[in-house]
Short mmCIF file of C-alpha atoms in Angstrom, two decimals:
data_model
loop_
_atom_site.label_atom_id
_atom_site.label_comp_id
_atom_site.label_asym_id
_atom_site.label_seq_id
_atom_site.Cartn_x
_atom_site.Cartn_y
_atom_site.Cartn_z
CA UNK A 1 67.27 73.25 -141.89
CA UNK A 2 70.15 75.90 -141.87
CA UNK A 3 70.06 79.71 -143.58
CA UNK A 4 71.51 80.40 -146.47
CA UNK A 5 74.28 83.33 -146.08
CA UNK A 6 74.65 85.59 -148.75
CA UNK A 7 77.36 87.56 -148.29
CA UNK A 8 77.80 90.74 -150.48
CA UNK A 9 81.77 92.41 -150.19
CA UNK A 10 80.88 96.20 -151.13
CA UNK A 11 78.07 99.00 -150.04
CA UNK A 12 78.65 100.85 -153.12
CA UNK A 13 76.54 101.26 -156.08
CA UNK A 14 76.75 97.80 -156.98
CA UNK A 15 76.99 95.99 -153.87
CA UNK A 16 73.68 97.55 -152.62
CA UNK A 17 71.73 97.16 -155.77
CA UNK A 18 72.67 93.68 -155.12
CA UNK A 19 71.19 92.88 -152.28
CA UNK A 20 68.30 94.69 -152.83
CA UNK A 21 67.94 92.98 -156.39
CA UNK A 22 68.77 89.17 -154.68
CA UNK A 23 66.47 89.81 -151.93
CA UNK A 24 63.67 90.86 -153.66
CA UNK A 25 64.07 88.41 -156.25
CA UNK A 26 64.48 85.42 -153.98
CA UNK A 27 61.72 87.07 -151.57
CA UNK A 28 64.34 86.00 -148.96
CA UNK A 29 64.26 82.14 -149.31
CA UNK A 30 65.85 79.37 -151.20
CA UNK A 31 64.52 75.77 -151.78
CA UNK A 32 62.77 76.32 -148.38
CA UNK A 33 65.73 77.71 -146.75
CA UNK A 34 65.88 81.41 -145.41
CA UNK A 35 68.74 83.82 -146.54
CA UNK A 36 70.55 85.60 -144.53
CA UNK A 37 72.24 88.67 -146.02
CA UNK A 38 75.79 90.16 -144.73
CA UNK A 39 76.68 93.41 -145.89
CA UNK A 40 80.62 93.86 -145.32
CA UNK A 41 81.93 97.65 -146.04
CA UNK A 42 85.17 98.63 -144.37
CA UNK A 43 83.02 102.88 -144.18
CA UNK A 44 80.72 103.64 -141.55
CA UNK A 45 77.36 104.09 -143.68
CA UNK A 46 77.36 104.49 -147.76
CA UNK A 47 79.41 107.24 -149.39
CA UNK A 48 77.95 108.54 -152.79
CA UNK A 49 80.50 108.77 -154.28
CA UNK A 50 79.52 110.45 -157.79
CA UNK A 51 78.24 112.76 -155.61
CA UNK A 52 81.72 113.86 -154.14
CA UNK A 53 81.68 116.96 -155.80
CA UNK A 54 78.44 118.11 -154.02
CA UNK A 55 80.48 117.92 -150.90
CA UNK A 56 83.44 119.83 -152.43
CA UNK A 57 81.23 122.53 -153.65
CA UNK A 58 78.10 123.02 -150.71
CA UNK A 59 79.44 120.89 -148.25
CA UNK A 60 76.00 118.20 -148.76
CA UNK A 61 76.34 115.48 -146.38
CA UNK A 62 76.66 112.35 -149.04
CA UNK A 63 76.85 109.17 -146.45
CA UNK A 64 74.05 107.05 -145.63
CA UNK A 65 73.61 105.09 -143.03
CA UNK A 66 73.63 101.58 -143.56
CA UNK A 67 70.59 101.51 -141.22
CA UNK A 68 68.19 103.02 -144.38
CA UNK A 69 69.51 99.67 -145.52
CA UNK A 70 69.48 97.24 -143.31
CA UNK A 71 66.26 95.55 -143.02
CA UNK A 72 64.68 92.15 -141.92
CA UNK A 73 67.31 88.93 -142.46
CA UNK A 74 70.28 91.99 -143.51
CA UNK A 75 73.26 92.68 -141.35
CA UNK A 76 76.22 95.22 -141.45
CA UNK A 77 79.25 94.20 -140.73
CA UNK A 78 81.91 97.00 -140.89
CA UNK A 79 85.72 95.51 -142.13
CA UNK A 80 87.82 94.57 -145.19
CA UNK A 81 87.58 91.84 -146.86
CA UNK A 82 91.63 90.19 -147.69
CA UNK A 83 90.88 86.85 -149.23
CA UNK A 84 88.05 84.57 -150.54
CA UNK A 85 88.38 80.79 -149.79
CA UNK A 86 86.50 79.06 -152.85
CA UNK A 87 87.00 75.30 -151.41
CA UNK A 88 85.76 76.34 -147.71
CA UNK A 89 83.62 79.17 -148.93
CA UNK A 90 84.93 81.22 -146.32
CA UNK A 91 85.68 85.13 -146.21
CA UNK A 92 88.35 86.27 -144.56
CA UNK A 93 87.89 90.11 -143.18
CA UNK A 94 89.68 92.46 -140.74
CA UNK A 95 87.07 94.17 -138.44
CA UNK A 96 87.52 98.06 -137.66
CA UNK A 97 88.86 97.01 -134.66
CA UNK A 98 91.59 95.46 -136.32
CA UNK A 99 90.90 91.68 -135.17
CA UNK A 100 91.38 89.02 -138.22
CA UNK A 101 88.14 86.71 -138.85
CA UNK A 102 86.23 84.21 -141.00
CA UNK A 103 83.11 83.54 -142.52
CA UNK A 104 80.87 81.00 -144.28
CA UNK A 105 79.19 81.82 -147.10
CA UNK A 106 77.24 80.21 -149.43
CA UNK A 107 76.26 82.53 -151.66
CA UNK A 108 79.09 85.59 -152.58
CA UNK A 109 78.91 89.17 -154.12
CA UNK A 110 81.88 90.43 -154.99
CA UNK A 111 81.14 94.63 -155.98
CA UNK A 112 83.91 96.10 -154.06
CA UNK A 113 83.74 99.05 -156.92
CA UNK A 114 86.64 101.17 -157.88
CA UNK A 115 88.71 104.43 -156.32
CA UNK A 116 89.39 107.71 -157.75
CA UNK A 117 93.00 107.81 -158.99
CA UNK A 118 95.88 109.30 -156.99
CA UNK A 119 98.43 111.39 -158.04
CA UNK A 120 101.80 111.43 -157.20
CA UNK A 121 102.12 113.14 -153.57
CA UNK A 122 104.41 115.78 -155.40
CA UNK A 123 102.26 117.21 -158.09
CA UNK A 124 100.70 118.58 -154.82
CA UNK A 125 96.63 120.02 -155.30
CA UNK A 126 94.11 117.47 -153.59
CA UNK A 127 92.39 114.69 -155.16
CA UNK A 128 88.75 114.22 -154.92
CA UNK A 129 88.82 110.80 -153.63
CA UNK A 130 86.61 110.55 -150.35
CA UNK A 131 84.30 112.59 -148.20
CA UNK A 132 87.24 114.07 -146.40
CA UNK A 133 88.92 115.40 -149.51
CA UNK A 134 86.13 116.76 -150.85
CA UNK A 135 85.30 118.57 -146.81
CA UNK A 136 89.32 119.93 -147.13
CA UNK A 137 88.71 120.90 -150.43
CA UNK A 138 85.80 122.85 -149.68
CA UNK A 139 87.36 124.43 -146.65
CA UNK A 140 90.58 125.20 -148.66
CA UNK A 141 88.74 127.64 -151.70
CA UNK A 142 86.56 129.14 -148.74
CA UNK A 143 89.64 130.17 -146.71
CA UNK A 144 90.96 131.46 -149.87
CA UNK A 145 87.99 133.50 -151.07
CA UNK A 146 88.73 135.13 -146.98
CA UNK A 147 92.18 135.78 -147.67
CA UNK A 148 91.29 137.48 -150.96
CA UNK A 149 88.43 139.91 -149.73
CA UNK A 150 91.42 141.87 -147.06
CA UNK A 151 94.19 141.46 -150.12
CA UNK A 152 95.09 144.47 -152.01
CA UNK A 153 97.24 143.28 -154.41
CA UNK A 154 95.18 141.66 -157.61
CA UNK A 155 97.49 139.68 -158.83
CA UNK A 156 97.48 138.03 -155.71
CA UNK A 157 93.61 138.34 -155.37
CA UNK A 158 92.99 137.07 -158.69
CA UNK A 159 95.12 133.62 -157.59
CA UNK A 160 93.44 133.06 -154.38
CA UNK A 161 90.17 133.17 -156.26
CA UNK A 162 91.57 130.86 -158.92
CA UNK A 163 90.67 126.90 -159.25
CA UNK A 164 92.19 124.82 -161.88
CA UNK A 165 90.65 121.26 -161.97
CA UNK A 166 92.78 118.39 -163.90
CA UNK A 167 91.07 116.23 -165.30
CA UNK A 168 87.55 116.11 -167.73
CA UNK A 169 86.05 112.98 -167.67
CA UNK A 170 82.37 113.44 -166.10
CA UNK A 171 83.55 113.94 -162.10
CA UNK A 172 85.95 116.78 -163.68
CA UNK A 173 83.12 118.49 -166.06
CA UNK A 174 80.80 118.53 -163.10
CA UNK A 175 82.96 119.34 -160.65
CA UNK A 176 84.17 122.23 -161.86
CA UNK A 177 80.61 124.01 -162.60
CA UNK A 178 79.63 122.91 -158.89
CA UNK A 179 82.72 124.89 -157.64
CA UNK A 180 82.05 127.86 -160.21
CA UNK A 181 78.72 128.28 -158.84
CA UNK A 182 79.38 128.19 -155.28
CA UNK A 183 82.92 130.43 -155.43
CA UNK A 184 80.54 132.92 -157.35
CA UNK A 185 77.74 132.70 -154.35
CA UNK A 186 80.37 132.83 -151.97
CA UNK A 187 82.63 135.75 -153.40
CA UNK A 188 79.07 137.99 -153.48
CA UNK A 189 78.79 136.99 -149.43
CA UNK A 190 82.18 138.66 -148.83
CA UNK A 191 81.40 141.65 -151.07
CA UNK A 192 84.12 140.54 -153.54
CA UNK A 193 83.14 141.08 -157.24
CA UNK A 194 82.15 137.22 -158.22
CA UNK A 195 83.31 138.08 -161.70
CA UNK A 196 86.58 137.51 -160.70
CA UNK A 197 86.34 134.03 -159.54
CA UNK A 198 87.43 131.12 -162.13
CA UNK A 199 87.87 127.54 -162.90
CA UNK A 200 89.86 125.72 -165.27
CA UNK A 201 88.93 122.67 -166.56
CA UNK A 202 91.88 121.30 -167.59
CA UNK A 203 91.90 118.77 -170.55
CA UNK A 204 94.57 116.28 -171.41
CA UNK A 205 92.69 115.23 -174.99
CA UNK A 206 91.39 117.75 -177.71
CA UNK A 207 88.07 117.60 -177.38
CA UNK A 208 85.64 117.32 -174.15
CA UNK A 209 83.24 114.46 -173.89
CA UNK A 210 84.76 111.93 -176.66
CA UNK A 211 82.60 109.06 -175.90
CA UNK A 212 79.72 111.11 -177.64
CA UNK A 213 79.18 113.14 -180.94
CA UNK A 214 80.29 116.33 -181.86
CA UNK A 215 77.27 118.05 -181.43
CA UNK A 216 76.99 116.99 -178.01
CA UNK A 217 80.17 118.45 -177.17
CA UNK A 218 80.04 122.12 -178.70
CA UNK A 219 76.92 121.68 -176.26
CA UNK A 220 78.14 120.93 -173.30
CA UNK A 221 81.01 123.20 -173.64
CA UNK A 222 78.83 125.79 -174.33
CA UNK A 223 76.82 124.96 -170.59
CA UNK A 224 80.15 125.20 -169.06
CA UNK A 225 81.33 128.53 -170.64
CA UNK A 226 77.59 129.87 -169.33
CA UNK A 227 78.25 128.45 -165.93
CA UNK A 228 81.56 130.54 -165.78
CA UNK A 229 84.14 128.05 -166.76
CA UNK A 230 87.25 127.81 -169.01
CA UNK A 231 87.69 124.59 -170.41
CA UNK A 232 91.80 124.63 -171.26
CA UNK A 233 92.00 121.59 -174.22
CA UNK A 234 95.65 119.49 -175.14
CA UNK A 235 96.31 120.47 -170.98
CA UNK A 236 97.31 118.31 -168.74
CA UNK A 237 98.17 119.45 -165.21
CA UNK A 238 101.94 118.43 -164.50
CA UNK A 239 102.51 120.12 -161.10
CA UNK A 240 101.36 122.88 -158.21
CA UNK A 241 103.62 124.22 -155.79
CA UNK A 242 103.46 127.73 -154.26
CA UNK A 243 100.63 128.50 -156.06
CA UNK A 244 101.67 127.52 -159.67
CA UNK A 245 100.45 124.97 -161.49
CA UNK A 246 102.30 124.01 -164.11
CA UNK A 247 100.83 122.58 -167.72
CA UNK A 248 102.08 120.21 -169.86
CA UNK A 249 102.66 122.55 -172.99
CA UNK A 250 105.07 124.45 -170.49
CA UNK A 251 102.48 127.44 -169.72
CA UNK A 252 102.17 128.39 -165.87
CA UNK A 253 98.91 129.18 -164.39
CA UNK A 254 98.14 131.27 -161.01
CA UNK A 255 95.45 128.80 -158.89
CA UNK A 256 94.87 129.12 -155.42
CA UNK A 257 94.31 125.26 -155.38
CA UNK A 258 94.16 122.42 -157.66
CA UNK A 259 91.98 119.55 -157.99
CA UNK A 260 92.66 116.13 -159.31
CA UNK A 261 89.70 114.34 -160.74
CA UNK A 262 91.84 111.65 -163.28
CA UNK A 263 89.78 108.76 -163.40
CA UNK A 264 88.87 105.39 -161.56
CA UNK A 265 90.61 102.18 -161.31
CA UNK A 266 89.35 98.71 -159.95
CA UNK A 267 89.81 98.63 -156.32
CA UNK A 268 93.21 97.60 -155.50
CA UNK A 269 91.86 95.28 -152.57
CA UNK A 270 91.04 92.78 -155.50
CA UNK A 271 94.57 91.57 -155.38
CA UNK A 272 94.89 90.23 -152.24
CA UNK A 273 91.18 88.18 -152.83
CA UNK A 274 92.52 85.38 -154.29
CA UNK A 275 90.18 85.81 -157.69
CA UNK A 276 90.80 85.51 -161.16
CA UNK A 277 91.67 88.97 -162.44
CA UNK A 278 91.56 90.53 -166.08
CA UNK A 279 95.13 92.72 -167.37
CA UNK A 280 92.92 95.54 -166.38
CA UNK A 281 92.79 94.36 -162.29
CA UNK A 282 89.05 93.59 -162.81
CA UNK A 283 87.22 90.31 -161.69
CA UNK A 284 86.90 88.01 -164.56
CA UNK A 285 82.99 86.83 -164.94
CA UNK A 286 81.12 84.65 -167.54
CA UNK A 287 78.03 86.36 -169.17
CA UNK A 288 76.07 85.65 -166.03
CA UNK A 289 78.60 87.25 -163.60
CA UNK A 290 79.31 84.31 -162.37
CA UNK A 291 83.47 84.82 -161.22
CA UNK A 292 85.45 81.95 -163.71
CA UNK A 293 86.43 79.39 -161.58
CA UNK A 294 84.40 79.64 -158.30
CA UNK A 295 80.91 78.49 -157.30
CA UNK A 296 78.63 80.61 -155.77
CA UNK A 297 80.86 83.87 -156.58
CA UNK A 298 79.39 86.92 -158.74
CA UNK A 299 80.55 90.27 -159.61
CA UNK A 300 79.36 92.76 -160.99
CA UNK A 301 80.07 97.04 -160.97
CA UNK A 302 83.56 99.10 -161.86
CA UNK A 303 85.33 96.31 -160.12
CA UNK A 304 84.21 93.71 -162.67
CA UNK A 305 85.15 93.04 -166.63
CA UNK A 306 82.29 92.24 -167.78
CA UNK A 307 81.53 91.88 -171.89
CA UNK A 308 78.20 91.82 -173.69
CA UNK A 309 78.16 88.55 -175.73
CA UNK A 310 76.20 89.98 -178.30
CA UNK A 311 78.55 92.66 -179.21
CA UNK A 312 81.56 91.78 -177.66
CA UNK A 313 81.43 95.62 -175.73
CA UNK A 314 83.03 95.34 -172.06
CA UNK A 315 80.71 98.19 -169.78
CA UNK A 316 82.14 101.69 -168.99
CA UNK A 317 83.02 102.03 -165.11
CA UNK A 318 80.28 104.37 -164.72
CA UNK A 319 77.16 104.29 -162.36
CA UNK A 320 74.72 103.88 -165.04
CA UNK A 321 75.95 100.27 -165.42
CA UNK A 322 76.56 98.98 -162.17
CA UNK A 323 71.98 99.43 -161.63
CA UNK A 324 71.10 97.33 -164.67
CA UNK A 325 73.64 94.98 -163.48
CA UNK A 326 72.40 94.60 -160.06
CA UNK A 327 69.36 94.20 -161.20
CA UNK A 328 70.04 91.29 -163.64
CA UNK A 329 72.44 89.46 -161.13
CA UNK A 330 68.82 89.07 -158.43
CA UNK A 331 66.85 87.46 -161.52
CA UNK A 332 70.25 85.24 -162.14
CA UNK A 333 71.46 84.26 -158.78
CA UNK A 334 67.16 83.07 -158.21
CA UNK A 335 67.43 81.10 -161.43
CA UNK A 336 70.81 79.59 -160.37
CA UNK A 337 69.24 78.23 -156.98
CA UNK A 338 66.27 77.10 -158.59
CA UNK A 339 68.18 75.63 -161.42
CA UNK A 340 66.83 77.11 -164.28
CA UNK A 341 68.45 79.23 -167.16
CA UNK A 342 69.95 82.48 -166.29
CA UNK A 343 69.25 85.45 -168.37
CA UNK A 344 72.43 87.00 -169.74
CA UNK A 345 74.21 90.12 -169.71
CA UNK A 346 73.16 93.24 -172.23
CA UNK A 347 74.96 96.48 -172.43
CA UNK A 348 72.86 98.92 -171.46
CA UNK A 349 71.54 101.82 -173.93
CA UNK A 350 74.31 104.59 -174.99
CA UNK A 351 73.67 107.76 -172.26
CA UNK A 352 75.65 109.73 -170.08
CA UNK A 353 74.46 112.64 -168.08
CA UNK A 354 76.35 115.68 -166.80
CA UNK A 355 74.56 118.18 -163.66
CA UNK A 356 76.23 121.22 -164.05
CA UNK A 357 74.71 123.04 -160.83
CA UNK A 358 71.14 123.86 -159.48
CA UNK A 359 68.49 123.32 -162.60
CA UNK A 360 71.62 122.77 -164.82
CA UNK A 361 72.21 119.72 -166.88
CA UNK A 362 73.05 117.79 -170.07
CA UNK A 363 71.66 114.17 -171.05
CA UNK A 364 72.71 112.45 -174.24
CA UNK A 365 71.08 109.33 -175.24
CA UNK A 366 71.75 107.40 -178.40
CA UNK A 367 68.53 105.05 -179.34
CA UNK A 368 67.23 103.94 -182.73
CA UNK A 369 70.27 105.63 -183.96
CA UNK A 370 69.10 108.73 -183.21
CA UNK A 371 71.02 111.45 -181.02
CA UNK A 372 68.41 112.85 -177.88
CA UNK A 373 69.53 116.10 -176.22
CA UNK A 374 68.21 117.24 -172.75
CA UNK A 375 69.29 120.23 -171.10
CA UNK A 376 68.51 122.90 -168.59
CA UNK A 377 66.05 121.79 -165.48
CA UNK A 378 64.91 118.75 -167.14
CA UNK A 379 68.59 117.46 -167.45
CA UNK A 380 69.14 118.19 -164.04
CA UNK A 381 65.92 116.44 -162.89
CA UNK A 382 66.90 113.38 -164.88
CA UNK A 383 70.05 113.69 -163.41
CA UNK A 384 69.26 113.59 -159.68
CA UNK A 385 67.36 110.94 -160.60
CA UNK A 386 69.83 109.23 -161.43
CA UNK A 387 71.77 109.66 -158.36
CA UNK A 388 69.17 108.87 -156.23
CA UNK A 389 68.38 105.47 -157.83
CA UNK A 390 72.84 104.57 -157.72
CA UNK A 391 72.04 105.14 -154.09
CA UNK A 392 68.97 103.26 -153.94
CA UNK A 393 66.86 105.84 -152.84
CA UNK A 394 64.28 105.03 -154.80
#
């Protein structure tokens, strides 16, 4: 009797806590007939990619190799994915070499994820979108911190050691306490005072952290003003050019570079998949993440709408989701093959979670209607927690 293929589009978050989930959920087999797993990812090994900032700040190697993945029945394949054939269940990839192919499936996991969001090519700055933005970012606030310790002018000094970052969603707020941290350890190397060296967190709303309570926020902006940073509210980063950004309210401000952190959207290689897309570019799924239309097709992570039928609440595109997700799809995708009733999706609890540097750290969790508060080393434990498990790690 033939294998099964599974075939999972994605190495991110989702797509790995996908296999993993349907493989140890299935135990490998189906109605007496092995699975095969295929693991397409147009990058080399897995980027973690809420992790970015690591790389920006202390140059951590974040990719994984898919090999810590890859074990008995699972292959890599590395290519793109441009179109899912529902009738011939057939993907249709381009290879890194470049050469089109196809192949069966008959079982598909669509969690292709999201991308950071570009800015025009003229505001200039650099976005923090991929492992080798975050290595030129980190090699562009080094150089500067060497042109500063031979400059004699302060003005000038003071702008070299200057980093605005625009945008303060969670990549932003942790970003720019990463980069504090390490301009500050840096600026002592190269006997410059470490006083002088700052980072704007630039804010577009009035208020940091808006998905939580006030509380929460006076908090975490408290963390940040102890970690060395200047959080600029009602600011949104318009421009840089020869080393001046420009603000939204009209005010200029000195940086010797810019970074963009401005959100995610679903990735745009959804379009050209041939599936049933939301207003928002997500993959439309029922309550099981089964994809409308199409057998054998899930989805599930930031590249998904998916909606809690008990509340009506769509999930956040954060990595908290995209775990309890995977691990819901292995339990539904078994009881799919064996014909049985699936369980259904269930937003998972209120909680977000900042690191803010070494032993730094915020967690907010709402439960029983009550607000719980972690901070300092605990947070930051919790945190890399975190990390490690939307990496699968542990």
């Amino acid at each position: 009797m033939n294998d099964l293929t599974c075939i999972i589009i994605g190495g991110g978050h989702a797509g790995l806590g996908a296999l993993k989930a349907i493989k140890k959920e299935t135990r490998g087999m189906a109605n007496g007939r092995r699975i095969r797993f295929l693991l397409i990812d147009k990058q080399p090994g897995h980027v973690r990619k809420v992790m970015l900032f690591r790389q920006a700040a202390d140059g951590e190697e974040i990719m994984i190799p898919w090999s810590h993945y890859c074990s008995e029945g699972v292959e890599f394949l590395q290519g793109t994915v441009t179109c899912v054939d529902d009738e011939a269940k057939r993907v249709q990839y381009t290879d890194s070499q470049g050469n089109d192919a196809r192949i069966h499936y008959d079982l598909l996991v669509v969690g292709v994820g999201s991308i950071v969001r570009r800015p025009d090519p003229d505001k200039g700055g650099i976005a923090l979108t991929d492992p080798q933005a975050a290595a030129d970012i980190r090699e562009r606030w080094r150089a500067n911190l060497r042109k500063a310790a031979v400059e004699t002018n302060p003005d000038k000094r003071k702008r070299l050691m200057t980093i605005a970052v625009a945008g303060a969603g969670i990549s932003g707020i942790e970003t720019s306490a990463e980069l504090m941290l390490a301009m500050r350890k840096e600026a002592a190397a190269l006997s410059l005072n470490s006083s002088d060296a700052s980072v704007y967190l630039l804010n577009a709303q009035e208020r940091l952290f808006p998905e939580g309570p006030e509380k929460v926020r006076r908090k975490l902006e408290r963390l940040l003003s102890e970690c060395g940073v200047t959080v600029l509210h009602n600011s949104k980063a318009m421009r840089e050019q020869a080393g001046v950004l420009t603000l939204s309210n009209g005010d200029h401000l000195p940086v010797g570079l810019c970074v963009w952190t401005i959100g995610l959207i679903p990735n745009p290689a959804l379009h050209s998949m041939g599936l049933p897309l939301s207003s928002g570019s997500q993959v439309l799924v029922d309550e099981c993440y089964r994809v409308q239309g199409m057998s054998g097709v899930y989805s599930i992570g930031d590249c998904t709408r998916i909606v809690d039928p008990g509340t009506g609440k769509a999930d956040q595109m954060t990595c908290k989701e995209a775990g309890p997700q995977a691990l819901r799809l292995g339990k539904i995708v078994t009881a799919d093959l064996e014909g049985r009733s699936a369980p259904v999706h269930k937003s998972f609890v209120d909680t977000f979670g900042f690191g803010l540097g070494q032993n730094r750290g915020l967690i907010w969790v709402r439960k029983w209607g009550l607000d719980i508060i972690i901070t300092g080393k605990l947070a930051w434990k919790v945190k890399k927690v975190g990390w490690d498990f939307a990496s699968w790690l542990r």
